[in-house]
Amino acid sequence: MTAPTAIDTIRVAFQADLGAVVTAQDLQSVRDRYLGRKQGAVAALMKSMAGAAPADRPALGKAANVLKREIDAALTQRGDTLDDTARPVGSVDVTLPGRALPFGRRHPLTLIREQVESIFETMGFEILQGPQVEDDYHNFEALNMPPDHPARDMQDTFYLEQPMPGGGEGATPPATLLRTHTSGMQIRYMESHEPPVRIISPGLVYRRDTPDLTHSPMFMQVEGLLVGEGITMADLKGTLVSFLQAFFDAGTRVMFRPSFFPYTEPSAEVFISCVFCEGTGCAVCKQTGWLEILGCGMVHPAVFEAVGYDPERYTGWAFGLGIDRVALLKYRVEDIRLFYDNDLRLLEQFPH
Ligand code: DAH
């Protein structure tokens, strides 16, 4: 009988080879040598059985299968006890603890946006978002800035599609652009709602500004709008002072200074006492003791006319606040560009 001898020979040779295994690679090559489907010793044994007497075959087959299981179990067991330090470079050591992945946090601009939203929510304002790709009508024209209005130069615009000069055949297609401010949401909301109106609308806006410490071509604003009967500038001042004192500090002083925006009349710029020096004068407030924080005013009658509100009956106020500016001040970050770099080292400094 040759086959039992062959089985024994394989078993003895396997034990010797297994004894010589040091690395995972060694182990794999022993596995290939004995259990490899095509070239393996056990496969060759099975094949050789075709030449055995038919009566012997079942017993031989059984013995070969036992050997196969034995070898497999011995290899697996040896694998479990392999010395990890002997693994060749590049092999995976499944016993090492996993590597911790860096983890994101909520962005400081998100944190500020949510604080602003929650203060206005308690005052009964509705929060809504608008499109960042806007048309010329909502971004400029309906806000009392017809084509060629010089106030358009205040905001350098990214155009996506320019109207054809002279119009060509048919109507001039409306220009589409990346909105330069969130003020277009005033128009969008009033077009589809009757007064009273009490909304804020946060979101990203875009301008062709060269990035520096205080400028980024993409930044975030919150627009506010309140319309009703008998609304006055006193309501505007009261609401904004309450908001700013809730947001910064109860002792924050607020100053209104006359300004100009085409969509409000009168218009004002709002300053708060410097959060760094508390008004005594420092480099951040350029020794003035004040920081400019937002623009606002009483909604211009032309804006009401554009949306079909009766300016004789309704009055209202609006404001626009730069979220980045407020975040820079509140978190004392020195460079606005950090907000857009997505560097986890910045984010890790903020709460979850
Ligand atoms: N849209 C202005 C800007 O981007 C901010 C602003 C000023 C918004 C006055 C208003 C407003 O609603 O009344 O600088």
mmCIF file of C-alpha atoms and ligand atoms in Angstrom:
data_model
loop_
_atom_site.group_PDB
_atom_site.id
_atom_site.type_symbol
_atom_site.label_atom_id
_atom_site.label_comp_id
_atom_site.label_asym_id
_atom_site.label_seq_id
_atom_site.Cartn_x
_atom_site.Cartn_y
_atom_site.Cartn_z
ATOM 1 C CA MET A 1 0.000 0.000 0.000
ATOM 2 C CA THR A 2 1.536 3.182 -1.098
ATOM 3 C CA ALA A 3 -1.125 5.682 -0.158
ATOM 4 C CA PRO A 4 -0.979 5.386 3.666
ATOM 5 C CA THR A 5 2.764 5.813 3.376
ATOM 6 C CA ALA A 6 2.281 8.882 1.277
ATOM 7 C CA ILE A 7 -0.083 10.295 3.899
ATOM 8 C CA ASP A 8 2.427 9.629 6.651
ATOM 9 C CA THR A 9 5.218 11.173 4.602
ATOM 10 C CA ILE A 10 3.191 14.318 4.104
ATOM 11 C CA ARG A 11 2.281 14.462 7.779
ATOM 12 C CA VAL A 12 5.920 14.162 8.898
ATOM 13 C CA ALA A 13 7.136 16.701 6.350
ATOM 14 C CA PHE A 14 4.364 19.089 7.379
ATOM 15 C CA GLN A 15 5.306 18.851 11.064
ATOM 16 C CA ALA A 16 8.898 19.690 10.180
ATOM 17 C CA ASP A 17 7.891 22.639 8.017
ATOM 18 C CA LEU A 18 5.478 23.918 10.615
ATOM 19 C CA GLY A 19 8.206 23.758 13.228
ATOM 20 C CA ALA A 20 10.371 26.035 11.067
ATOM 21 C CA VAL A 21 7.732 28.765 10.719
ATOM 22 C CA VAL A 22 8.819 32.116 12.155
ATOM 23 C CA THR A 23 6.918 34.782 10.288
ATOM 24 C CA ALA A 24 3.401 35.142 8.932
ATOM 25 C CA GLN A 25 4.905 34.865 5.501
ATOM 26 C CA ASP A 26 6.499 31.523 6.398
ATOM 27 C CA LEU A 27 3.157 30.346 7.652
ATOM 28 C CA GLN A 28 1.445 31.348 4.427
ATOM 29 C CA SER A 29 4.002 29.555 2.310
ATOM 30 C CA VAL A 30 3.588 26.343 4.351
ATOM 31 C CA ARG A 31 -0.189 26.686 3.908
ATOM 32 C CA ASP A 32 0.287 27.065 0.140
ATOM 33 C CA ARG A 33 2.652 24.129 -0.015
ATOM 34 C CA TYR A 34 0.263 21.737 1.702
ATOM 35 C CA LEU A 35 -3.226 23.053 1.162
ATOM 36 C CA GLY A 36 -2.805 25.014 -2.088
ATOM 37 C CA ARG A 37 -5.611 24.002 -4.423
ATOM 38 C CA LYS A 38 -3.464 23.272 -7.418
ATOM 39 C CA GLN A 39 0.088 22.690 -6.244
ATOM 40 C CA GLY A 40 -0.560 21.664 -2.649
ATOM 41 C CA ALA A 41 0.635 18.274 -1.349
ATOM 42 C CA VAL A 42 -2.867 17.341 -0.183
ATOM 43 C CA ALA A 43 -4.351 18.158 -3.580
ATOM 44 C CA ALA A 44 -1.669 16.021 -5.251
ATOM 45 C CA LEU A 45 -2.512 13.191 -2.876
ATOM 46 C CA MET A 46 -6.187 13.380 -3.750
ATOM 47 C CA LYS A 47 -5.337 13.315 -7.408
ATOM 48 C CA SER A 48 -3.095 10.253 -7.011
ATOM 49 C CA MET A 49 -6.045 8.323 -5.571
ATOM 50 C CA ALA A 50 -7.481 7.987 -9.023
ATOM 51 C CA GLY A 51 -4.869 5.269 -9.566
ATOM 52 C CA ALA A 52 -5.795 3.274 -6.402
ATOM 53 C CA ALA A 53 -7.957 0.154 -6.362
ATOM 54 C CA PRO A 54 -11.649 1.146 -6.258
ATOM 55 C CA ALA A 55 -12.187 -0.788 -3.042
ATOM 56 C CA ASP A 56 -9.435 1.182 -1.282
ATOM 57 C CA ARG A 57 -10.629 4.581 -2.402
ATOM 58 C CA PRO A 58 -13.205 5.383 0.323
ATOM 59 C CA ALA A 59 -10.742 4.642 3.125
ATOM 60 C CA LEU A 60 -7.984 6.586 1.377
ATOM 61 C CA GLY A 61 -10.284 9.518 0.763
ATOM 62 C CA LYS A 62 -11.259 9.580 4.393
ATOM 63 C CA ALA A 63 -7.633 9.439 5.561
ATOM 64 C CA ALA A 64 -6.690 12.258 3.168
ATOM 65 C CA ASN A 65 -9.528 14.391 4.479
ATOM 66 C CA VAL A 66 -8.459 13.799 8.056
ATOM 67 C CA LEU A 67 -4.943 14.905 7.105
ATOM 68 C CA LYS A 68 -6.257 17.991 5.416
ATOM 69 C CA ARG A 69 -8.249 19.016 8.501
ATOM 70 C CA GLU A 70 -5.304 18.272 10.748
ATOM 71 C CA ILE A 71 -2.995 20.475 8.687
ATOM 72 C CA ASP A 72 -5.539 23.262 8.523
ATOM 73 C CA ALA A 73 -6.107 23.221 12.279
ATOM 74 C CA ALA A 74 -2.375 23.146 13.015
ATOM 75 C CA LEU A 75 -1.745 26.101 10.686
ATOM 76 C CA THR A 76 -4.542 28.123 12.264
ATOM 77 C CA GLN A 77 -3.297 27.391 15.732
ATOM 78 C CA ARG A 78 0.266 28.336 14.795
ATOM 79 C CA GLY A 79 -1.069 31.587 13.325
ATOM 80 C CA ASP A 80 -2.682 32.483 16.631
ATOM 81 C CA THR A 81 0.572 32.160 18.497
ATOM 82 C CA LEU A 82 2.881 33.796 15.964
ATOM 83 C CA ASP A 83 5.281 36.253 17.512
ATOM 84 C CA ASP A 84 4.079 39.656 16.269
ATOM 85 C CA THR A 85 7.546 41.149 16.319
ATOM 86 C CA ALA A 86 8.653 38.647 13.726
ATOM 87 C CA ARG A 87 6.102 39.855 11.179
ATOM 88 C CA PRO A 88 7.733 41.275 8.091
ATOM 89 C CA VAL A 89 7.335 44.996 7.480
ATOM 90 C CA GLY A 90 4.103 45.775 5.694
ATOM 91 C CA SER A 91 2.029 42.932 7.027
ATOM 92 C CA VAL A 92 -1.038 43.835 9.033
ATOM 93 C CA ASP A 93 -0.862 43.268 12.737
ATOM 94 C CA VAL A 94 -4.449 42.687 13.717
ATOM 95 C CA THR A 95 -3.586 42.656 17.403
ATOM 96 C CA LEU A 96 -2.614 46.344 17.507
ATOM 97 C CA PRO A 97 -5.237 48.750 18.879
ATOM 98 C CA GLY A 98 -6.976 50.795 16.147
ATOM 99 C CA ARG A 99 -5.725 54.254 15.249
ATOM 100 C CA ALA A 100 -8.040 57.024 16.475
ATOM 101 C CA LEU A 101 -9.479 59.007 13.564
ATOM 102 C CA PRO A 102 -9.456 62.788 13.908
ATOM 103 C CA PHE A 103 -12.904 64.069 14.612
ATOM 104 C CA GLY A 104 -14.728 67.072 13.457
ATOM 105 C CA ARG A 105 -16.568 69.606 15.553
ATOM 106 C CA ARG A 106 -19.308 72.022 14.806
ATOM 107 C CA HIS A 107 -17.848 74.977 12.987
ATOM 108 C CA PRO A 108 -17.523 78.268 14.911
ATOM 109 C CA LEU A 109 -19.690 79.974 12.284
ATOM 110 C CA THR A 110 -22.377 77.356 12.876
ATOM 111 C CA LEU A 111 -22.160 77.950 16.621
ATOM 112 C CA ILE A 112 -22.564 81.712 16.167
ATOM 113 C CA ARG A 113 -25.387 81.281 13.663
ATOM 114 C CA GLU A 114 -27.255 79.079 16.099
ATOM 115 C CA GLN A 115 -26.788 81.566 18.950
ATOM 116 C CA VAL A 116 -28.137 84.375 16.779
ATOM 117 C CA GLU A 117 -31.053 82.202 15.660
ATOM 118 C CA SER A 118 -31.996 81.217 19.175
ATOM 119 C CA ILE A 119 -32.085 84.821 20.422
ATOM 120 C CA PHE A 120 -34.310 85.909 17.534
ATOM 121 C CA GLU A 121 -36.444 82.802 17.919
ATOM 122 C CA THR A 122 -37.270 83.790 21.487
ATOM 123 C CA MET A 123 -38.372 87.162 20.072
ATOM 124 C CA GLY A 124 -40.787 85.399 17.729
ATOM 125 C CA PHE A 125 -38.815 85.549 14.474
ATOM 126 C CA GLU A 126 -39.091 82.827 11.868
ATOM 127 C CA ILE A 127 -35.830 81.444 10.422
ATOM 128 C CA LEU A 128 -35.519 80.677 6.746
ATOM 129 C CA GLN A 129 -32.852 80.092 4.161
ATOM 130 C CA GLY A 130 -32.619 81.274 0.605
ATOM 131 C CA PRO A 131 -30.760 80.401 -2.599
ATOM 132 C CA GLN A 132 -27.071 81.262 -2.897
ATOM 133 C CA VAL A 133 -27.390 81.450 -6.671
ATOM 134 C CA GLU A 134 -29.600 84.479 -7.004
ATOM 135 C CA ASP A 135 -30.902 86.610 -9.833
ATOM 136 C CA ASP A 136 -30.148 90.251 -10.389
ATOM 137 C CA TYR A 137 -33.710 91.229 -9.583
ATOM 138 C CA HIS A 138 -33.737 89.860 -6.024
ATOM 139 C CA ASN A 139 -30.140 90.717 -5.203
ATOM 140 C CA PHE A 140 -30.221 94.275 -6.569
ATOM 141 C CA GLU A 141 -33.109 95.590 -8.561
ATOM 142 C CA ALA A 142 -36.018 95.005 -6.185
ATOM 143 C CA LEU A 143 -33.823 96.386 -3.402
ATOM 144 C CA ASN A 144 -33.937 99.780 -5.082
ATOM 145 C CA MET A 145 -30.714 99.243 -7.032
ATOM 146 C CA PRO A 146 -31.652 99.427 -10.715
ATOM 147 C CA PRO A 147 -28.999 98.586 -13.361
ATOM 148 C CA ASP A 148 -26.125 101.082 -13.266
ATOM 149 C CA HIS A 149 -27.051 102.207 -9.764
ATOM 150 C CA PRO A 150 -23.745 103.304 -8.211
ATOM 151 C CA ALA A 151 -24.512 101.415 -4.986
ATOM 152 C CA ARG A 152 -23.928 98.160 -6.877
ATOM 153 C CA ASP A 153 -20.246 99.009 -6.796
ATOM 154 C CA MET A 154 -20.312 98.655 -3.006
ATOM 155 C CA GLN A 155 -20.457 94.917 -3.573
ATOM 156 C CA ASP A 156 -18.163 93.362 -6.145
ATOM 157 C CA THR A 157 -20.198 90.585 -7.651
ATOM 158 C CA PHE A 158 -19.445 87.109 -8.982
ATOM 159 C CA TYR A 159 -21.654 86.846 -12.054
ATOM 160 C CA LEU A 160 -22.585 83.418 -13.324
ATOM 161 C CA GLU A 161 -24.356 84.688 -16.406
ATOM 162 C CA GLN A 162 -24.238 88.252 -17.648
ATOM 163 C CA PRO A 163 -27.147 89.838 -19.496
ATOM 164 C CA MET A 164 -26.325 90.456 -23.163
ATOM 165 C CA PRO A 165 -25.494 94.121 -23.794
ATOM 166 C CA GLY A 166 -28.141 95.569 -26.057
ATOM 167 C CA GLY A 167 -30.365 92.560 -25.499
ATOM 168 C CA GLY A 168 -30.082 90.970 -28.959
ATOM 169 C CA GLU A 169 -33.193 89.157 -30.065
ATOM 170 C CA GLY A 170 -36.051 88.993 -27.586
ATOM 171 C CA ALA A 171 -35.855 89.869 -23.914
ATOM 172 C CA THR A 172 -32.527 90.307 -22.124
ATOM 173 C CA PRO A 173 -31.949 87.186 -20.031
ATOM 174 C CA PRO A 174 -31.732 87.976 -16.325
ATOM 175 C CA ALA A 175 -28.230 87.891 -14.879
ATOM 176 C CA THR A 176 -27.578 85.147 -12.387
ATOM 177 C CA LEU A 177 -24.985 85.676 -9.725
ATOM 178 C CA LEU A 178 -23.738 84.466 -6.373
ATOM 179 C CA ARG A 179 -25.682 86.573 -3.920
ATOM 180 C CA THR A 180 -23.606 89.395 -2.473
ATOM 181 C CA HIS A 181 -25.781 89.688 0.617
ATOM 182 C CA THR A 182 -28.743 87.981 2.239
ATOM 183 C CA SER A 183 -30.964 91.033 1.652
ATOM 184 C CA GLY A 184 -32.575 89.367 -1.384
ATOM 185 C CA MET A 185 -34.443 87.185 1.077
ATOM 186 C CA GLN A 186 -36.442 90.233 2.151
ATOM 187 C CA ILE A 187 -37.848 90.373 -1.356
ATOM 188 C CA ARG A 188 -38.379 86.630 -1.704
ATOM 189 C CA TYR A 189 -40.273 86.457 1.554
ATOM 190 C CA MET A 190 -42.456 89.538 1.027
ATOM 191 C CA GLU A 191 -43.328 88.433 -2.511
ATOM 192 C CA SER A 192 -45.070 85.400 -1.092
ATOM 193 C CA HIS A 193 -46.296 86.571 2.338
ATOM 194 C CA GLU A 194 -48.536 89.342 3.582
ATOM 195 C CA PRO A 195 -47.556 91.448 6.629
ATOM 196 C CA PRO A 196 -46.937 91.128 9.507
ATOM 197 C CA VAL A 197 -43.427 89.846 8.755
ATOM 198 C CA ARG A 198 -40.843 88.821 11.328
ATOM 199 C CA ILE A 199 -37.995 86.793 9.807
ATOM 200 C CA ILE A 200 -34.280 86.252 9.931
ATOM 201 C CA SER A 201 -32.399 84.563 7.120
ATOM 202 C CA PRO A 202 -28.848 83.318 7.670
ATOM 203 C CA GLY A 203 -26.558 82.037 4.932
ATOM 204 C CA LEU A 204 -23.417 82.247 2.833
ATOM 205 C CA VAL A 205 -22.773 85.203 0.559
ATOM 206 C CA TYR A 206 -20.001 85.902 -1.962
ATOM 207 C CA ARG A 207 -17.987 88.902 -3.074
ATOM 208 C CA ARG A 208 -14.983 89.408 -5.292
ATOM 209 C CA ASP A 209 -12.759 90.458 -2.427
ATOM 210 C CA THR A 210 -9.084 89.629 -2.126
ATOM 211 C CA PRO A 211 -8.670 87.451 0.953
ATOM 212 C CA ASP A 212 -6.874 89.034 3.898
ATOM 213 C CA LEU A 213 -7.225 89.071 7.679
ATOM 214 C CA THR A 214 -10.744 90.468 7.527
ATOM 215 C CA HIS A 215 -11.931 89.565 4.013
ATOM 216 C CA SER A 216 -12.938 86.289 2.463
ATOM 217 C CA PRO A 217 -14.686 85.896 -0.920
ATOM 218 C CA MET A 218 -17.226 83.706 0.857
ATOM 219 C CA PHE A 219 -18.683 84.717 4.188
ATOM 220 C CA MET A 220 -21.846 84.457 6.208
ATOM 221 C CA GLN A 221 -24.574 86.962 6.998
ATOM 222 C CA VAL A 222 -27.894 87.068 8.777
ATOM 223 C CA GLU A 223 -30.643 89.225 7.373
ATOM 224 C CA GLY A 224 -33.456 90.444 9.586
ATOM 225 C CA LEU A 225 -36.794 91.923 8.507
ATOM 226 C CA LEU A 226 -39.802 93.098 10.452
ATOM 227 C CA VAL A 227 -42.851 94.688 8.798
ATOM 228 C CA GLY A 228 -46.202 95.703 10.157
ATOM 229 C CA GLU A 229 -48.401 98.683 10.856
ATOM 230 C CA GLY A 230 -46.970 101.457 13.010
ATOM 231 C CA ILE A 231 -43.423 100.034 13.169
ATOM 232 C CA THR A 232 -40.866 102.742 13.960
ATOM 233 C CA MET A 233 -37.133 103.186 14.283
ATOM 234 C CA ALA A 234 -37.584 102.867 18.052
ATOM 235 C CA ASP A 235 -38.633 99.224 17.456
ATOM 236 C CA LEU A 236 -35.499 98.698 15.389
ATOM 237 C CA LYS A 237 -33.257 100.170 18.080
ATOM 238 C CA GLY A 238 -34.965 98.313 20.912
ATOM 239 C CA THR A 239 -34.746 94.964 19.150
ATOM 240 C CA LEU A 240 -31.134 95.335 18.065
ATOM 241 C CA VAL A 241 -29.944 96.593 21.463
ATOM 242 C CA SER A 242 -31.688 93.627 23.154
ATOM 243 C CA PHE A 243 -30.144 91.241 20.673
ATOM 244 C CA LEU A 244 -26.616 92.645 20.965
ATOM 245 C CA GLN A 245 -26.725 92.685 24.763
ATOM 246 C CA ALA A 246 -28.043 89.115 24.845
ATOM 247 C CA PHE A 247 -25.413 88.000 22.360
ATOM 248 C CA PHE A 248 -22.324 89.787 23.714
ATOM 249 C CA ASP A 249 -22.827 90.987 27.244
ATOM 250 C CA ALA A 250 -25.559 92.756 29.199
ATOM 251 C CA GLY A 251 -23.185 95.705 29.667
ATOM 252 C CA THR A 252 -22.456 96.152 25.933
ATOM 253 C CA ARG A 253 -23.077 99.719 24.787
ATOM 254 C CA VAL A 254 -24.650 100.221 21.368
ATOM 255 C CA MET A 255 -24.264 103.235 19.065
ATOM 256 C CA PHE A 256 -26.302 104.029 15.943
ATOM 257 C CA ARG A 257 -24.678 106.248 13.311
ATOM 258 C CA PRO A 258 -26.380 107.548 10.160
ATOM 259 C CA SER A 259 -25.364 105.666 7.036
ATOM 260 C CA PHE A 260 -26.625 104.811 3.561
ATOM 261 C CA PHE A 261 -28.172 101.719 1.999
ATOM 262 C CA PRO A 262 -30.425 102.011 -1.073
ATOM 263 C CA TYR A 263 -33.051 99.728 0.478
ATOM 264 C CA THR A 264 -33.465 101.584 3.771
ATOM 265 C CA GLU A 265 -34.287 105.171 4.647
ATOM 266 C CA PRO A 266 -33.069 106.289 7.084
ATOM 267 C CA SER A 267 -30.134 103.899 7.342
ATOM 268 C CA ALA A 268 -27.717 103.339 10.181
ATOM 269 C CA GLU A 269 -24.494 101.570 11.013
ATOM 270 C CA VAL A 270 -24.469 99.996 14.420
ATOM 271 C CA PHE A 271 -21.414 99.889 16.664
ATOM 272 C CA ILE A 272 -20.850 98.102 19.962
ATOM 273 C CA SER A 273 -18.382 99.076 22.664
ATOM 274 C CA CYS A 274 -15.146 97.204 21.925
ATOM 275 C CA VAL A 275 -15.229 93.695 23.355
ATOM 276 C CA PHE A 276 -11.448 93.697 23.721
ATOM 277 C CA CYS A 277 -10.800 96.951 25.596
ATOM 278 C CA GLU A 278 -14.362 97.673 26.748
ATOM 279 C CA GLY A 279 -14.223 101.048 25.096
ATOM 280 C CA THR A 280 -10.946 102.437 26.292
ATOM 281 C CA GLY A 281 -9.238 102.055 22.903
ATOM 282 C CA CYS A 282 -7.029 99.288 21.498
ATOM 283 C CA ALA A 283 -5.572 98.040 18.206
ATOM 284 C CA VAL A 284 -8.708 96.067 17.281
ATOM 285 C CA CYS A 285 -11.070 99.070 17.571
ATOM 286 C CA LYS A 286 -8.333 101.346 16.180
ATOM 287 C CA GLN A 287 -8.371 103.330 19.423
ATOM 288 C CA THR A 288 -11.989 104.389 18.884
ATOM 289 C CA GLY A 289 -13.517 102.155 21.566
ATOM 290 C CA TRP A 290 -16.212 101.069 19.069
ATOM 291 C CA LEU A 291 -16.623 98.144 16.683
ATOM 292 C CA GLU A 292 -18.912 98.282 13.677
ATOM 293 C CA ILE A 293 -21.206 95.308 13.798
ATOM 294 C CA LEU A 294 -24.146 95.655 11.411
ATOM 295 C CA GLY A 295 -26.079 97.760 8.919
ATOM 296 C CA CYS A 296 -29.772 98.520 9.276
ATOM 297 C CA GLY A 297 -32.582 100.959 8.592
ATOM 298 C CA MET A 298 -36.259 101.517 7.896
ATOM 299 C CA VAL A 299 -37.378 99.639 4.771
ATOM 300 C CA HIS A 300 -37.447 102.001 1.781
ATOM 301 C CA PRO A 301 -40.926 102.581 0.281
ATOM 302 C CA ALA A 302 -39.549 101.551 -3.138
ATOM 303 C CA VAL A 303 -38.839 98.077 -1.720
ATOM 304 C CA PHE A 304 -42.426 97.770 -0.495
ATOM 305 C CA GLU A 305 -43.665 98.847 -3.900
ATOM 306 C CA ALA A 306 -41.529 96.191 -5.602
ATOM 307 C CA VAL A 307 -43.222 93.451 -3.574
ATOM 308 C CA GLY A 308 -46.727 94.929 -3.743
ATOM 309 C CA TYR A 309 -46.993 96.164 -0.140
ATOM 310 C CA ASP A 310 -48.734 99.499 0.443
ATOM 311 C CA PRO A 311 -46.015 101.850 1.779
ATOM 312 C CA GLU A 312 -48.702 104.179 3.152
ATOM 313 C CA ARG A 313 -49.977 101.424 5.368
ATOM 314 C CA TYR A 314 -46.916 99.416 6.314
ATOM 315 C CA THR A 315 -43.560 100.305 7.726
ATOM 316 C CA GLY A 316 -40.722 98.062 8.740
ATOM 317 C CA TRP A 317 -37.065 97.695 9.474
ATOM 318 C CA ALA A 318 -34.261 95.486 8.280
ATOM 319 C CA PHE A 319 -30.713 94.686 9.250
ATOM 320 C CA GLY A 320 -27.748 92.705 7.967
ATOM 321 C CA LEU A 321 -25.198 91.214 10.351
ATOM 322 C CA GLY A 322 -21.855 89.651 9.400
ATOM 323 C CA ILE A 323 -21.592 86.306 11.204
ATOM 324 C CA ASP A 324 -17.863 85.988 10.510
ATOM 325 C CA ARG A 325 -17.192 89.415 11.955
ATOM 326 C CA VAL A 326 -19.105 88.549 15.105
ATOM 327 C CA ALA A 327 -17.366 85.155 15.343
ATOM 328 C CA LEU A 328 -13.947 86.813 15.022
ATOM 329 C CA LEU A 329 -14.837 89.128 17.885
ATOM 330 C CA LYS A 330 -16.576 86.650 20.125
ATOM 331 C CA TYR A 331 -13.988 83.891 19.778
ATOM 332 C CA ARG A 332 -11.046 86.271 19.352
ATOM 333 C CA VAL A 333 -9.858 84.646 16.145
ATOM 334 C CA GLU A 334 -7.444 86.875 14.265
ATOM 335 C CA ASP A 335 -7.836 85.761 10.668
ATOM 336 C CA ILE A 336 -11.172 85.225 8.893
ATOM 337 C CA ARG A 337 -9.505 82.817 6.445
ATOM 338 C CA LEU A 338 -9.126 80.284 9.254
ATOM 339 C CA PHE A 339 -12.890 79.793 9.126
ATOM 340 C CA TYR A 340 -12.610 78.466 5.574
ATOM 341 C CA ASP A 341 -9.414 76.386 5.830
ATOM 342 C CA ASN A 342 -11.092 73.376 7.461
ATOM 343 C CA ASP A 343 -8.133 72.825 9.747
ATOM 344 C CA LEU A 344 -9.145 70.514 12.583
ATOM 345 C CA ARG A 345 -6.699 72.266 14.908
ATOM 346 C CA LEU A 346 -8.961 75.327 14.817
ATOM 347 C CA LEU A 347 -12.171 73.346 15.148
ATOM 348 C CA GLU A 348 -10.852 71.359 18.106
ATOM 349 C CA GLN A 349 -10.789 74.560 20.127
ATOM 350 C CA PHE A 350 -14.569 74.902 20.008
ATOM 351 C CA PRO A 351 -17.171 72.994 21.979
ATOM 352 C CA HIS A 352 -19.049 70.097 20.366
HETATM 353 N N1 DAH B 1 -26.861 94.157 2.802
HETATM 354 C C1 DAH B 1 -25.953 94.915 3.628
HETATM 355 C C2 DAH B 1 -24.538 94.402 3.410
HETATM 356 O O1 DAH B 1 -24.357 93.343 2.891
HETATM 357 C C3 DAH B 1 -26.290 94.797 5.061
HETATM 358 C C4 DAH B 1 -27.624 95.438 5.349
HETATM 359 C C5 DAH B 1 -27.660 96.774 5.606
HETATM 360 C C6 DAH B 1 -28.765 94.697 5.326
HETATM 361 C C7 DAH B 1 -28.868 97.397 5.888
HETATM 362 C C8 DAH B 1 -29.986 95.306 5.592
HETATM 363 C C9 DAH B 1 -30.010 96.660 5.870
HETATM 364 O O2 DAH B 1 -31.139 94.658 5.601
HETATM 365 O O3 DAH B 1 -31.187 97.256 6.148
HETATM 366 O O4 DAH B 1 -23.590 95.052 3.753
#
